[in-house]
Coordinates of C-alpha atoms and ligand atoms in Angstrom, one line a residue:
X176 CA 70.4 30.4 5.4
X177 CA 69.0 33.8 5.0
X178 CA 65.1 34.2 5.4
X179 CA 64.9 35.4 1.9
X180 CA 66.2 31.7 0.7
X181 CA 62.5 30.6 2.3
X182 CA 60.6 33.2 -0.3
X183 CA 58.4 31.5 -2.9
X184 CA 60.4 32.8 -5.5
X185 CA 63.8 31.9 -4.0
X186 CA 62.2 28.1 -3.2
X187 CA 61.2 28.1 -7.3
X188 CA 64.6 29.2 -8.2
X189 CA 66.8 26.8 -5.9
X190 CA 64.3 23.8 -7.6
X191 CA 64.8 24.9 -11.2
X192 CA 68.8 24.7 -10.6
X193 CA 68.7 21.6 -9.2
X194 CA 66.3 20.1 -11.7
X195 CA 68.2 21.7 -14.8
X196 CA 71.6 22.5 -13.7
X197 CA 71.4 26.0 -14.2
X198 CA 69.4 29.7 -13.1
X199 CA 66.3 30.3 -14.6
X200 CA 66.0 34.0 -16.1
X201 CA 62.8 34.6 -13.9
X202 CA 60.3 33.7 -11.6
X203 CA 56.3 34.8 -12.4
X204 CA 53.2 34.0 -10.9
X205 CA 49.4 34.0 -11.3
X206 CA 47.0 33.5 -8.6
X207 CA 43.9 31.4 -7.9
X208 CA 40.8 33.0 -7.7
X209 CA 37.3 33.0 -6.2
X210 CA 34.2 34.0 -7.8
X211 CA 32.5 36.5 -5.7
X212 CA 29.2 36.2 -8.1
X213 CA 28.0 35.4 -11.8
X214 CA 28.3 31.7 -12.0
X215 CA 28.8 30.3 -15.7
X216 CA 27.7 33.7 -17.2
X217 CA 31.3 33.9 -18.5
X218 CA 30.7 31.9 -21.8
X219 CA 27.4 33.7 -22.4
X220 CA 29.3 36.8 -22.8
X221 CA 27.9 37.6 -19.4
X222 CA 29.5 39.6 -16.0
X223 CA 31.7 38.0 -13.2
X224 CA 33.2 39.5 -10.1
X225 CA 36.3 37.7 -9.2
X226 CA 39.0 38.3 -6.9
X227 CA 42.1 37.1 -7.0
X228 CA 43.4 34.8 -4.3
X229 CA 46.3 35.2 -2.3
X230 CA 47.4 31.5 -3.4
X231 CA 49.3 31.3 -6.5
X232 CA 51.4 29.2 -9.1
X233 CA 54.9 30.0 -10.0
X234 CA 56.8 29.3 -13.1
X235 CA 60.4 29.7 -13.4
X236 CA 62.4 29.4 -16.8
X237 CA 64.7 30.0 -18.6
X238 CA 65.0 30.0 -22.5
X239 CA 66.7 26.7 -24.3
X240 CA 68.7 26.8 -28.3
X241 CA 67.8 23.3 -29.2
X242 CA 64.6 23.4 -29.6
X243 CA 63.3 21.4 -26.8
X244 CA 60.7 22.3 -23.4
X245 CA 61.4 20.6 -20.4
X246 CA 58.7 20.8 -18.0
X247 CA 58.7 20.2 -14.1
X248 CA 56.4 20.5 -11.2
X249 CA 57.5 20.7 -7.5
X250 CA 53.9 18.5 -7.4
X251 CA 54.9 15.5 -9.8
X252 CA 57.5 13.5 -10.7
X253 CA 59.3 13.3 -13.6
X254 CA 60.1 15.8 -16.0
X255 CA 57.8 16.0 -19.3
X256 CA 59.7 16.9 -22.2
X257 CA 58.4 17.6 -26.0
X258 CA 59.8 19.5 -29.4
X259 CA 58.4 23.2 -29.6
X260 CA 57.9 22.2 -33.0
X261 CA 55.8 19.0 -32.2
X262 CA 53.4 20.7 -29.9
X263 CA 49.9 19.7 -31.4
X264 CA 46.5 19.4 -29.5
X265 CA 45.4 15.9 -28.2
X266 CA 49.1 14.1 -27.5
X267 CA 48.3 11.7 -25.2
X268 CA 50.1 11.4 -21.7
X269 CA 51.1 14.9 -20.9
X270 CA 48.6 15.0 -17.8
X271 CA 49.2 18.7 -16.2
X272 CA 52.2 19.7 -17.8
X273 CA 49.2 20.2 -20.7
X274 CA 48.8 23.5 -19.2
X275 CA 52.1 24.4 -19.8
X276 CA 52.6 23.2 -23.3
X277 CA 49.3 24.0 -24.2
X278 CA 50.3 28.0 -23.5
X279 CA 53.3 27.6 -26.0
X280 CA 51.0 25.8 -28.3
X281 CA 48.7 29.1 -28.5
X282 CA 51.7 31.7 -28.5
X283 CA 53.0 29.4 -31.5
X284 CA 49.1 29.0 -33.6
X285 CA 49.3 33.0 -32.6
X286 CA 52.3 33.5 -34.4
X287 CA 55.1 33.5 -32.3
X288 CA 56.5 30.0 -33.1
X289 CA 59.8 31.7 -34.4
X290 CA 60.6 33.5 -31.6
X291 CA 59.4 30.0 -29.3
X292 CA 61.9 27.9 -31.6
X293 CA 64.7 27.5 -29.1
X294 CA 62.9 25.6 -26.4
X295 CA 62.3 26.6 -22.7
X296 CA 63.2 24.5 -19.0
X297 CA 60.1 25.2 -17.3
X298 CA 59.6 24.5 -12.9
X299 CA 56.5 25.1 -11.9
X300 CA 55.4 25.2 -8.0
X301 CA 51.9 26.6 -7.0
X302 CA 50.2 26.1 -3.9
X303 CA 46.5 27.0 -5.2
X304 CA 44.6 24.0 -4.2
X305 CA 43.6 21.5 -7.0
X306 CA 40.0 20.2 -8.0
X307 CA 38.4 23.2 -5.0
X308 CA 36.7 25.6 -7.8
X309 CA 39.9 28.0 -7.1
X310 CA 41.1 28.0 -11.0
X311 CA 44.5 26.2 -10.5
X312 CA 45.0 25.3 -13.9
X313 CA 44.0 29.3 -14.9
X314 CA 47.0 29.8 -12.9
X315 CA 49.4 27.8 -14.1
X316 CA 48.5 28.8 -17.3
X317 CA 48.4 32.6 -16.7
X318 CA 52.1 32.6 -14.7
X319 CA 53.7 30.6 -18.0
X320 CA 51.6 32.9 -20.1
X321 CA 53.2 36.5 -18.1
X322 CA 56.9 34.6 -18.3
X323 CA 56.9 34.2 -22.0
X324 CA 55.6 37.1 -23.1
X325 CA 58.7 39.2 -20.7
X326 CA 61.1 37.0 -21.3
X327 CA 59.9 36.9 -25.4
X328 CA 59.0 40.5 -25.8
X329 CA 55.6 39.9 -26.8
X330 CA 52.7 42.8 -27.3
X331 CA 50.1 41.0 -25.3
X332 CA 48.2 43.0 -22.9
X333 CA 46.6 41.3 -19.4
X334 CA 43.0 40.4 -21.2
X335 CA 45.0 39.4 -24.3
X336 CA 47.3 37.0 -22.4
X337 CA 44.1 36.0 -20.6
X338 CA 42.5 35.0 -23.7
X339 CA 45.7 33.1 -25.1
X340 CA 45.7 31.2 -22.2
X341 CA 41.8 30.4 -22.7
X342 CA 42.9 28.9 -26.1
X343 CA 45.2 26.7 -24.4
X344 CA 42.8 25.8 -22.2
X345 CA 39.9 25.0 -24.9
X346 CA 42.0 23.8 -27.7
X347 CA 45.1 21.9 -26.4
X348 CA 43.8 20.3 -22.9
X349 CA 40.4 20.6 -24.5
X350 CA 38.4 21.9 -21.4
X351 CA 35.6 24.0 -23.2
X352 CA 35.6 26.9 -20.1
X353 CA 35.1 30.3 -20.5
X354 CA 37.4 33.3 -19.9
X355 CA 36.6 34.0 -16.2
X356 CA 39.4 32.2 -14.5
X357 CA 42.4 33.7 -16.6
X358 CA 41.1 37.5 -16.8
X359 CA 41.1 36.6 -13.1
X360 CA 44.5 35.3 -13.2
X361 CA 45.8 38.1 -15.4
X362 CA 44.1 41.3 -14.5
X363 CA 42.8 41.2 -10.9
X364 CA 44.7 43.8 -8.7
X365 CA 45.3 43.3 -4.9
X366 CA 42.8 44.9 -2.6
X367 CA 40.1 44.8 -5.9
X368 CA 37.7 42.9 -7.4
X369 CA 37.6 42.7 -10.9
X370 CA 34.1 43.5 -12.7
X371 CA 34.6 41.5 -15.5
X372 CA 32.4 42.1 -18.9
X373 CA 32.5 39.0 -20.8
X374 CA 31.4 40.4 -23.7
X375 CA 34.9 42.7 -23.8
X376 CA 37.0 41.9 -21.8
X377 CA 39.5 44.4 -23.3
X378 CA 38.4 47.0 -21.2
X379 CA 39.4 46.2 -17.2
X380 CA 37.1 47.6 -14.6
X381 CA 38.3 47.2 -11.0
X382 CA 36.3 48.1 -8.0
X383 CA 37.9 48.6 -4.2
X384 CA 36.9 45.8 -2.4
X385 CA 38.1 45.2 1.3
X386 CA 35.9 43.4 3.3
X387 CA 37.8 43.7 6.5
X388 CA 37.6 47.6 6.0
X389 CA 33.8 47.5 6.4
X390 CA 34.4 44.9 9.8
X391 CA 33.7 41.9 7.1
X392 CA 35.2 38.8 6.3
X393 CA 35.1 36.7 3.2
X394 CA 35.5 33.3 3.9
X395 CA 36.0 30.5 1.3
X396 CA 35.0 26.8 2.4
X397 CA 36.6 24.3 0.8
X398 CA 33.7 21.4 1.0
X399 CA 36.9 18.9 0.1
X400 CA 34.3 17.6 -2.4
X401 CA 36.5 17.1 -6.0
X402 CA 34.7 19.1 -9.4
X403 CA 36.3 17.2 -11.8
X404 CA 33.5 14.8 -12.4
X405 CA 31.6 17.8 -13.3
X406 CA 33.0 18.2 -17.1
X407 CA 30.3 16.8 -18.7
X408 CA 27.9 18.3 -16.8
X409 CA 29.6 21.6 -17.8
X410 CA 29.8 21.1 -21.5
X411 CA 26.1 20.4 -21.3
X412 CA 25.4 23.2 -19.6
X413 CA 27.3 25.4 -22.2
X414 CA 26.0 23.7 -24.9
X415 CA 21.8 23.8 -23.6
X416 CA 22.8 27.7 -23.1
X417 CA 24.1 28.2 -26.9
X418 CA 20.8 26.4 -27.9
X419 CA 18.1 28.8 -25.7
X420 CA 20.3 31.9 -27.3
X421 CA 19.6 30.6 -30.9
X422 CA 16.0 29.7 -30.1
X423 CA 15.6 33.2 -28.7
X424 CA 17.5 34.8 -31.5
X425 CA 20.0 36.2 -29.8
X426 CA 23.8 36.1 -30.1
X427 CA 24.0 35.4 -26.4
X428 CA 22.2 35.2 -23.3
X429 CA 23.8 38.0 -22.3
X430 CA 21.5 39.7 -25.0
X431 CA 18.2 38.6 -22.4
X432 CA 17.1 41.5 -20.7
X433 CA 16.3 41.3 -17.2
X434 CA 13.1 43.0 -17.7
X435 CA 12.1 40.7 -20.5
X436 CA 13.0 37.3 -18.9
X437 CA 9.4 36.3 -18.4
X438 CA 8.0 37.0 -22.3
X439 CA 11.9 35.2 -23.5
X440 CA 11.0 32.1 -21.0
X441 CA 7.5 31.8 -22.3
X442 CA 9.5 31.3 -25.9
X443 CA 11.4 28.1 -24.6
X444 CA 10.3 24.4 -24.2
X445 CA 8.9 24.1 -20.7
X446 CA 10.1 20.7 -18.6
X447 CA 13.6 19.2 -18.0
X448 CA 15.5 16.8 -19.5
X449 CA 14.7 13.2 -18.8
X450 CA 17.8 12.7 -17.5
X451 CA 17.4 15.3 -14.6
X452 CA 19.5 17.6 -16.4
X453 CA 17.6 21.5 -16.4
X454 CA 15.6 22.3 -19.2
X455 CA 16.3 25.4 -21.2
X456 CA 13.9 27.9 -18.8
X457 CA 15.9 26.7 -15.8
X458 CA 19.3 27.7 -17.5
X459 CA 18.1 31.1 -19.3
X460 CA 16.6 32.1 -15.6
X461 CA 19.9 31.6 -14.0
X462 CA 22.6 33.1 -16.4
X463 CA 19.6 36.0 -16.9
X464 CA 19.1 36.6 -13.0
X465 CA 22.6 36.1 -12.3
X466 CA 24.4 38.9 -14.5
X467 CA 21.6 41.0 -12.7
X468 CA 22.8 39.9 -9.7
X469 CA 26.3 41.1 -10.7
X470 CA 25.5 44.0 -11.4
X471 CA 23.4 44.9 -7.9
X472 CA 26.5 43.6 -6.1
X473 CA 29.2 45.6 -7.8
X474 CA 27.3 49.0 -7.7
X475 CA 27.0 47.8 -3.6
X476 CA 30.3 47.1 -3.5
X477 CA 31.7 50.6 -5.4
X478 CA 28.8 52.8 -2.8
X479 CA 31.2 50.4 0.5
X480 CA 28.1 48.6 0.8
X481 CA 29.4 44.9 0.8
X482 CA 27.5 44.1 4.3
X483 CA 23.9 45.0 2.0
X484 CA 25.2 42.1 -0.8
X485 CA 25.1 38.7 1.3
X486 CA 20.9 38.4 0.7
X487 CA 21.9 38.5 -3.3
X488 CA 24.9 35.8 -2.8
X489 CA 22.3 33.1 -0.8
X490 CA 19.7 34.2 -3.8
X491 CA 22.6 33.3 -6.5
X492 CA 23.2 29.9 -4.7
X493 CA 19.9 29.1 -4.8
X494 CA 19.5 29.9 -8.3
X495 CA 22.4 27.6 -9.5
X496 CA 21.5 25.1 -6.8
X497 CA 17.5 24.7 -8.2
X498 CA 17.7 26.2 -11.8
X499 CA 21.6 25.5 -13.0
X500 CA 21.4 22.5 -11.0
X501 CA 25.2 22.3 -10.0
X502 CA 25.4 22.2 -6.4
X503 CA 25.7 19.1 -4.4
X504 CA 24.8 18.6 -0.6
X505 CA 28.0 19.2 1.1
X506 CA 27.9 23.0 -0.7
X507 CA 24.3 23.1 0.0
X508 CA 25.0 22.6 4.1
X509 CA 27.8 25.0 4.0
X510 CA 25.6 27.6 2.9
X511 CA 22.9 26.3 4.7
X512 CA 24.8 26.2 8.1
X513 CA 26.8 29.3 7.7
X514 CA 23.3 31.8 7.3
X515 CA 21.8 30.2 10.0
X516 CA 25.0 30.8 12.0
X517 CA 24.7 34.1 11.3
X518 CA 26.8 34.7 8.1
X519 CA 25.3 37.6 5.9
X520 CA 25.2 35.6 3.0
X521 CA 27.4 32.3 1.1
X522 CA 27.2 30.6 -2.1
X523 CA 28.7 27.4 -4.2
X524 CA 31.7 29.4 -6.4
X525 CA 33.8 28.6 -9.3
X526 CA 32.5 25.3 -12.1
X527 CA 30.3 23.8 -9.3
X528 CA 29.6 20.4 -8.1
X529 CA 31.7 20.6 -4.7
X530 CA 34.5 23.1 -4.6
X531 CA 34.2 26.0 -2.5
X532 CA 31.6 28.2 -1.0
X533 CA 32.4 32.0 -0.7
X534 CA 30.7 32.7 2.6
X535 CA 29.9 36.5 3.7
X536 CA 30.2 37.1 7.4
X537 CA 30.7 39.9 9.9
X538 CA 34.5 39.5 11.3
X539 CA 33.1 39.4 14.5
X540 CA 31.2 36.2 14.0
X541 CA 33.7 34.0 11.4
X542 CA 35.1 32.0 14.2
X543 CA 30.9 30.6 15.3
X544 CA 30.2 29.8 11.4
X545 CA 33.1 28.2 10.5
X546 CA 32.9 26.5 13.9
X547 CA 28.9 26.0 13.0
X548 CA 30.2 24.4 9.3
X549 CA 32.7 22.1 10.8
X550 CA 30.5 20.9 13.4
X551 CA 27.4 20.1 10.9
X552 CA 29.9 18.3 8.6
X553 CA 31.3 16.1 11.4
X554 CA 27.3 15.4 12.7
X555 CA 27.1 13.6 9.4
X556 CA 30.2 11.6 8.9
X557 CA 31.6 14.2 6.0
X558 CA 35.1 15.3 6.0
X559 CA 35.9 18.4 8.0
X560 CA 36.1 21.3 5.9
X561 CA 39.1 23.8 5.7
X562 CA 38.3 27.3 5.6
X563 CA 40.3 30.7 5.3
X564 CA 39.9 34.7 4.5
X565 CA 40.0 35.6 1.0
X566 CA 42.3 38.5 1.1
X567 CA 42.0 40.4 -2.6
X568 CA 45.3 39.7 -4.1
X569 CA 47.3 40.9 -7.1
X570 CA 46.9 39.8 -10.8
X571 CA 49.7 38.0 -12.5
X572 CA 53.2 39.8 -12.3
X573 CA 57.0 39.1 -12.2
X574 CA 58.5 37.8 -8.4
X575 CA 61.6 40.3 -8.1
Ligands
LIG845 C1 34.8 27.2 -14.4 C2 35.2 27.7 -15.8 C3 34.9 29.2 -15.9 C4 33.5 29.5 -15.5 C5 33.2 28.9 -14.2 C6 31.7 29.1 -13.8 O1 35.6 27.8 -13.4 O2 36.6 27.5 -16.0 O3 35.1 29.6 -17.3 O4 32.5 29.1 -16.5 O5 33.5 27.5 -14.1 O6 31.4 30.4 -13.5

């Protein structure tokens, strides 16, 4: 065996033939990402700064004639197989191969169900880990998304495919996110974070970002704590900030000015739900400070200042822990432990509720914090955490 049969691409193709008896035309992939700042902003047509992961998901396929999509995951058993022409929001029992079907739902509402007609064998592999806040689901979406429009010759640019692949997401699996994870998926570029305008997301700003050239390292901590419980919590979230933008008169929060957040907050209901949920202050204070915060840590970032921008990640952690109200204890000691350790700066990323922390530490001292973490999870009878370097990897592309 040749060391190139071990490749991720070569793996994905030996898997499709022996699933489906044949070569797929193509291997793509899409990465995982982690939020570097601007939590939940995205569907207040806020600012993000993501950077792609170097983790990723892998589709390979190959184009059918009968009409029929086969779908398999090196992950599960079985194979999942439905009519092109049956695809339809809310079938029941399609569990993750959703995320496939779902894409060639949206490239068939978007027009394209002609050129879709024949059917596709889909494999899909991806080693982004699942339920950690690192967008798995954006990726399998986003590498399906990049192999049918190559392979179907369709005009989408990145952001465009990003935002099919958000439809997917909101309409046919029904998960009402924003369009963070799959600009992230689709347009980040390796070495780079994205500064991502939610408000247009056409135009695709990226800014150098290489923490180890400034002696730095960004860690992610994967608390092993599962977000999926959070999807109510999420939708309600969403749904309190849609409600403080129409009371404020506003198309968005986004629309909030920093300057003005004290006279807008005067405007809203004081107190929080009885429930425990925040009230409407809490969330218009934290999507408001947030995109500020966004936009202090990208200008940092552009002047290679990234050692000056930990203070503002601990401040945006705070924020979504005691306004947003979607951290949980094990996220809370991670960032907790790591400053004291001597990290410059962590917070909760991604949907929150457990996931990952993004922690910002001198590369000199990586090793004591994530020795400091591990140690203050095992004091109290938690998990051990795993940890690793988020190296800035590329967007969605074709494996050649
Ligand atoms: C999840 C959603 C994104 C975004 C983040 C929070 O990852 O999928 O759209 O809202 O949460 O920033």
């Amino acid at each position: 065996m040749t060391q190139d049969q071990n490749t991720p691409k070569d793996r994905a193709r030996k898997e499709f033939a022996a699933v489906f008896g044949r070569d797929p035309e193509g291997v793509w992939q899409a990465p995982g990402r982690v939020n570097v700042i601007g939590e939940h902003t995205d569907y207040n047509e806020g600012l993000c700064l993501p950077v792609a992961l170097p983790y990723a998901a892998r589709a390979a396929v190959a184009r059918r004639e009968d009409g029929l999509v086969r779908v398999h995951s090196a992950q599960a058993d079985g194979v999942v197989e439905a009519r092109v022409a049956e695809l339809a929001p809310g079938r029941e029992g399609e569990g993750w191969a959703a995320y496939v079907l779902g894409v060639l739902w949206a490239l068939c509402a978007d027009g394209h169900g002609d050129a879709l007609a024949g059917g596709l064998d889909v494999h899909m592999d991806s080693d982004v880990p699942t339920g950690a806040g690192l967008s798995s689901s954006a990726a399998l979406e986003c590498a399906v998304a990049a192999a049918c429009r190559e392979l179907y010759g369709l005009d989408y640019s990145d952001p465009q495919a990003a935002l099919l692949a958000q439809r997917a997401e909101n309409a046919y699996v029904g998960v009402p996110c924003g369009v963070l994870d799959q600009m992230a998926a689709m347009c980040c570029a390796e070495g780079s974070a994205l500064v991502l305008d939610c408000r247009d997301v056409m135009t695709v700003h990226q800014v150098p970002f290489d923490p180890a050239a400034e002696g730095l390292a960004l860690l992610v901590v994967d608390t092993r704590v599962k977000h999926t419980h959070g999807d109510n919590e999420y939708a309600a979230r969403r749904a309190g900030c849609e409600r403080a933008a129409g009371l404020l008169g506003v198309p968005a929060l986004r629309d909030v000015r920093y300057e003005e957040l004290d006279a807008a907050l005067e405007r809203l209901p004081e107190g929080d739900e009885p429930d425990g949920k925040p009230g409407l202050r809490r969330l218009v204070r934290h999507i408001v400070t947030d995109d500020h915060r966004v936009e202090r840590v990208a200008e940092l970032v552009a002047a290679g200042r990234l050692r000056e921008t930990g203070a503002l990640l601990t401040e945006g952690h705070a924020s979504l822990r005691d306004d947003y109200r979607i951290s949980c204890l094990e996220s809370d000691l991670v960032v907790e432990t790591a400053v004291a350790a001597g990290a410059l700066g962590a917070r909760q990323t991604g949907g929150g509720f457990g996931g990952c922390v993004v922690v910002l530490v001198e590369e000199a001292g990586a090793e004591a914090v994530t020795d400091a973490v591990a140690a203050a999870f095992a004091e109290r009878g938690l998990p051990a955490p795993r940890a690793f370097s988020a190296k800035p990897s590329a967007g969605a592309r074709r494996l050649d």
